[in-house]
mmCIF file of C-alpha atoms in Angstrom:
data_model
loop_
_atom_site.group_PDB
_atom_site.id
_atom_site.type_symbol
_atom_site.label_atom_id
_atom_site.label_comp_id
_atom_site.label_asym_id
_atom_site.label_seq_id
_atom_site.Cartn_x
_atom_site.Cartn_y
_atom_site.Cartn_z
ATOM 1 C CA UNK A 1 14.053 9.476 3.871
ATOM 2 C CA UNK A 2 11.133 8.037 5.044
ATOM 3 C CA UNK A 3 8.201 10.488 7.133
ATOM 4 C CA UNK A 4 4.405 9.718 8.080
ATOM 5 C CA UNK A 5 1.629 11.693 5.360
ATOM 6 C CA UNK A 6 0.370 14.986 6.021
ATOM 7 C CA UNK A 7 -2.634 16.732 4.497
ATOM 8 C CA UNK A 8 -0.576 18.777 1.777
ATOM 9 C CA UNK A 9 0.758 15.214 0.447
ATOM 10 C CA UNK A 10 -2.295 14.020 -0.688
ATOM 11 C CA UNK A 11 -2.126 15.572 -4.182
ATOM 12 C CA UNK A 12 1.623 13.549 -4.581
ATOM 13 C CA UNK A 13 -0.273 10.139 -3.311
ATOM 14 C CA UNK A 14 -3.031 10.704 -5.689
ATOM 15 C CA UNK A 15 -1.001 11.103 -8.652
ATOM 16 C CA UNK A 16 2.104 8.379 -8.003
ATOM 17 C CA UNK A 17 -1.486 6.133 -7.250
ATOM 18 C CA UNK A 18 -2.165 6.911 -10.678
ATOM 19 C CA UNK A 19 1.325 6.261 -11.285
ATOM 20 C CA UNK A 20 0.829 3.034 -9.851
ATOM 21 C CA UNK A 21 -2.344 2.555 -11.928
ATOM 22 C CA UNK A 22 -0.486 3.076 -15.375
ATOM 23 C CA UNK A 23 2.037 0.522 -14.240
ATOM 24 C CA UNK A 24 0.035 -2.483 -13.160
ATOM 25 C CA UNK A 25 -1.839 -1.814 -16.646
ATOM 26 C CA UNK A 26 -5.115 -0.654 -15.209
ATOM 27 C CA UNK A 27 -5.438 3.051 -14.921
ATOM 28 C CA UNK A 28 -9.606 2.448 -15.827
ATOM 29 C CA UNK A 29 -9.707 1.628 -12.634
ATOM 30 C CA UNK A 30 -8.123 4.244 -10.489
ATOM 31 C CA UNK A 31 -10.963 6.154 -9.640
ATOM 32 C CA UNK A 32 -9.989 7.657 -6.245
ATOM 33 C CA UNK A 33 -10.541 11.489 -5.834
ATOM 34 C CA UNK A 34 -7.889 13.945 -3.684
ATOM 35 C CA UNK A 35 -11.050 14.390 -1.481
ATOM 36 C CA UNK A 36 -11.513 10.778 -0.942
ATOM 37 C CA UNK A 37 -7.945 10.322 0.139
ATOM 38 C CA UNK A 38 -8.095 13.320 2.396
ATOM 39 C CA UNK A 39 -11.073 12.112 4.135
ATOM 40 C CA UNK A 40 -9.809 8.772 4.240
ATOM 41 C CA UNK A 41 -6.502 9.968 5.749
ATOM 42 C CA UNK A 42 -7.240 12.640 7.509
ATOM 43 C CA UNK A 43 -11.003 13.110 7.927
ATOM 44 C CA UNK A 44 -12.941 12.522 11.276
ATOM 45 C CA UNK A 45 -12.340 8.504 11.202
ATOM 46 C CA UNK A 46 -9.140 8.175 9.273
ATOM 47 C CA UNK A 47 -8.849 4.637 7.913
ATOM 48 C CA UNK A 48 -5.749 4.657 5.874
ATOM 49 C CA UNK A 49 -2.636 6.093 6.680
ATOM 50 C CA UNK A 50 0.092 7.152 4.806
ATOM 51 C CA UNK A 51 4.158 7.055 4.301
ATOM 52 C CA UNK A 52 5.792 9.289 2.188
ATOM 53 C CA UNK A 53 9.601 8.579 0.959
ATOM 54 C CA UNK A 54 11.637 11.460 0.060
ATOM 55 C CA UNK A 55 14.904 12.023 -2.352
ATOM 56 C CA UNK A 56 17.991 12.447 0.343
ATOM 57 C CA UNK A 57 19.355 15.186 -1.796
ATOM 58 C CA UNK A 58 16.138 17.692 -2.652
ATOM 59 C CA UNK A 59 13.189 16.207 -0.744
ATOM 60 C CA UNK A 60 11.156 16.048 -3.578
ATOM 61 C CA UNK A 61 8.724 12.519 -2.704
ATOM 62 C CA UNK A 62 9.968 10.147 -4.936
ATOM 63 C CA UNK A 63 7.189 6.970 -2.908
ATOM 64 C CA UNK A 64 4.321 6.534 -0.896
ATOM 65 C CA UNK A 65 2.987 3.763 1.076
ATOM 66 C CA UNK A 66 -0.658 3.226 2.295
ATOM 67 C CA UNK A 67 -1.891 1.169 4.901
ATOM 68 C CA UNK A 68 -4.755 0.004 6.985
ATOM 69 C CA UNK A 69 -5.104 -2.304 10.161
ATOM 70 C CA UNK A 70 -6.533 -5.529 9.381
ATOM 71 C CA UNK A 71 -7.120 -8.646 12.337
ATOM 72 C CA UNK A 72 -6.090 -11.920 12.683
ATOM 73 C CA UNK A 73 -8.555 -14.396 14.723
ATOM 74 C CA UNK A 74 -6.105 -17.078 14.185
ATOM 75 C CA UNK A 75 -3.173 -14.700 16.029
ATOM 76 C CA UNK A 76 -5.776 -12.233 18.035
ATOM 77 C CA UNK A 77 -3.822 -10.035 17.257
ATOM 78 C CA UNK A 78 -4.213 -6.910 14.383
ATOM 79 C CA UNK A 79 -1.821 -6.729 11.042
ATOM 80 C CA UNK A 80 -0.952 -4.217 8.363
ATOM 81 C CA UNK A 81 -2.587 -4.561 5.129
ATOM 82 C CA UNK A 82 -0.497 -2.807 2.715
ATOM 83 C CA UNK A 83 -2.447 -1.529 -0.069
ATOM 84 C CA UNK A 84 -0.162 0.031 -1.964
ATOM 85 C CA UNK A 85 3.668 0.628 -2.093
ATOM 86 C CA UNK A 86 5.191 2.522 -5.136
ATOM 87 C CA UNK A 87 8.404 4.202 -5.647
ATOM 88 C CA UNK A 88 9.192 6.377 -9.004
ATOM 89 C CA UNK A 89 10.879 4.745 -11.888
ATOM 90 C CA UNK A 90 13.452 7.310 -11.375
ATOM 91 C CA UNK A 91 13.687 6.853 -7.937
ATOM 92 C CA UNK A 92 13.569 2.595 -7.863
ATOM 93 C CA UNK A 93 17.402 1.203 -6.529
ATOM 94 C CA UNK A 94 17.792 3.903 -3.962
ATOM 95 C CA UNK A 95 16.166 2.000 -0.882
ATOM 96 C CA UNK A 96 13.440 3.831 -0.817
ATOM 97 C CA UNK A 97 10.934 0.747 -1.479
ATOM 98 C CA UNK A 98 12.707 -1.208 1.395
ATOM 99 C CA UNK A 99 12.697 2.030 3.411
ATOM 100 C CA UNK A 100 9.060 1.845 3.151
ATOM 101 C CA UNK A 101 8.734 -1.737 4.081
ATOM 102 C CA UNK A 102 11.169 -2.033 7.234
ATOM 103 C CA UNK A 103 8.974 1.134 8.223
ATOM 104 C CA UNK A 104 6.004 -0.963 7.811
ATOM 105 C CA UNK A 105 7.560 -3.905 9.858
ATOM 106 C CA UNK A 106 8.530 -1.503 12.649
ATOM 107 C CA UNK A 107 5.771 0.017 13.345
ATOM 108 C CA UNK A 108 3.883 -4.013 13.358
ATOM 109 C CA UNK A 109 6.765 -5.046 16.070
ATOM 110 C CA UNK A 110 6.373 -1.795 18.128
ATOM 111 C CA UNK A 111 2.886 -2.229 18.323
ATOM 112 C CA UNK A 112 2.527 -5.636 19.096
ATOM 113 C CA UNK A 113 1.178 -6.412 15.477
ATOM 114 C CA UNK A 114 1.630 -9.872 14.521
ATOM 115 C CA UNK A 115 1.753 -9.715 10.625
ATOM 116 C CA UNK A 116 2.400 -7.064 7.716
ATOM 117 C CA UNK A 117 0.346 -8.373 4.202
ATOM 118 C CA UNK A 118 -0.263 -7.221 0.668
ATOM 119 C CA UNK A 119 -1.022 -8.456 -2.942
ATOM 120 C CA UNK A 120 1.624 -8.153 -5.724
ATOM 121 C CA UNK A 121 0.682 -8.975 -9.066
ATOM 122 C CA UNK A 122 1.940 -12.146 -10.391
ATOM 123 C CA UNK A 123 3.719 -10.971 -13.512
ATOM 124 C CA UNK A 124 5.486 -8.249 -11.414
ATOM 125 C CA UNK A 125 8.975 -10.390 -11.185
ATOM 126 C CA UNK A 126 10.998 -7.957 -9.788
ATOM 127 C CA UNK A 127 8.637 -6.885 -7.025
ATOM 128 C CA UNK A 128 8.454 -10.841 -6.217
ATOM 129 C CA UNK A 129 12.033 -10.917 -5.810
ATOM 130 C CA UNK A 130 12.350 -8.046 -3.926
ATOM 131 C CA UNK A 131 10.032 -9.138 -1.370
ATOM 132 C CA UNK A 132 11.249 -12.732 -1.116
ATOM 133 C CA UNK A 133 14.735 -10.831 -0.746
ATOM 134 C CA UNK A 134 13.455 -9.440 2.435
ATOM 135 C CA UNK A 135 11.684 -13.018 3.804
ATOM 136 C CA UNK A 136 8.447 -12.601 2.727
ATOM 137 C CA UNK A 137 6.351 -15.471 1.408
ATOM 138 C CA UNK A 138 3.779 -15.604 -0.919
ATOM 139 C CA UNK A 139 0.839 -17.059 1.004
ATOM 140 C CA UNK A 140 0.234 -20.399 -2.410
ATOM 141 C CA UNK A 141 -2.943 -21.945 -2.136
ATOM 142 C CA UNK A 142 -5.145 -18.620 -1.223
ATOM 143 C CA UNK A 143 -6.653 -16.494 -3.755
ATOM 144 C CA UNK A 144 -8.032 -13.183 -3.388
ATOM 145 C CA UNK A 145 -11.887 -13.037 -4.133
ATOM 146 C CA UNK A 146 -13.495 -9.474 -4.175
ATOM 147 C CA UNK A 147 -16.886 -7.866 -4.936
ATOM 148 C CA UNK A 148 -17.280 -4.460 -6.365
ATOM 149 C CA UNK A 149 -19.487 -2.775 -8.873
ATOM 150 C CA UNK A 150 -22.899 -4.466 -10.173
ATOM 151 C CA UNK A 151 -22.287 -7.753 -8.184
ATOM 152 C CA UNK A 152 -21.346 -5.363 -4.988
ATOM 153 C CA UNK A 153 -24.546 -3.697 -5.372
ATOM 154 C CA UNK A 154 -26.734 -6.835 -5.578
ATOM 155 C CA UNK A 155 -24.942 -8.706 -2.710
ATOM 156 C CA UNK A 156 -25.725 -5.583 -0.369
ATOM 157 C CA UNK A 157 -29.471 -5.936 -1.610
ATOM 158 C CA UNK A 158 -30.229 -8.777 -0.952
#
């Protein structure tokens, strides 16, 4: 059900990310390219990587999830940052999403990681509960800052 990326998935990730995009009400602002996500995954330096989930019966994917290492100072110890996890409408009750996951938390415990992290929009109820389901805790009192675009640009030139 659940297999690491290759190279001929990345047209599949690009479009469930648009998916994805559509979904959290924002598809403005999925901009990545095929070739971005191929370099990022599999170029020279890959710093992403990639899980596809696949229907039991045909194999068609039906999910992805994408990840990158992040670091904890507090732990010494790295994490996964999950950037994004998305399953199919069609698809969603099957087990693929907590497929993904465990995945996700096996890979942290076999390698000695001591944390697996992501945002979820706050309207997204169902996601929430599904998480929570699985022990997860919303991290209350942070919020996520972030600079991109103009304000990007004239941090980096200063």
């Amino acid at each position: 059900m659940i297999r690491t990326a290759v190279v001929t998935d990345v047209p599949v990730i690009h479009a469930m990310i648009r998916e994805l995009a559509e979904y959290e009400k924002a598809p403005h602002e999925a901009v990545a390219t095929e070739e971005g996500l191929r370099d990022a995954l599999f170029g020279a330096h890959p710093a992403l990587f990639g899980m596809i989930a696949e229907d039991d019966t045909t194999g068609e994917p039906v999910g992805f999830a994408v990840w990158f290492l992040n670091f904890s100072t507090w732990r010494g110890t790295h994490g996964i940052y999950l950037e994004d996890l998305y399953v199919r409408p069609e698809a969603r009750g099957g087990g693929h999403g907590k497929a993904l996951l465990l995945e996700l938390a096996r890979i942290a415990v076999e390698r000695g990681y001591s944390r697996v992290e992501w945002s979820v929009l706050d309207w997204n109820e169902p996601s929430i509960n599904f998480y929570k389901s699985l022990g997860a805790v919303p991290m209350d009192g942070w919020s996520v800052f972030r600079l991109t675009d103009e304000a990007l640009s004239a941090a980096g030139a200063r």
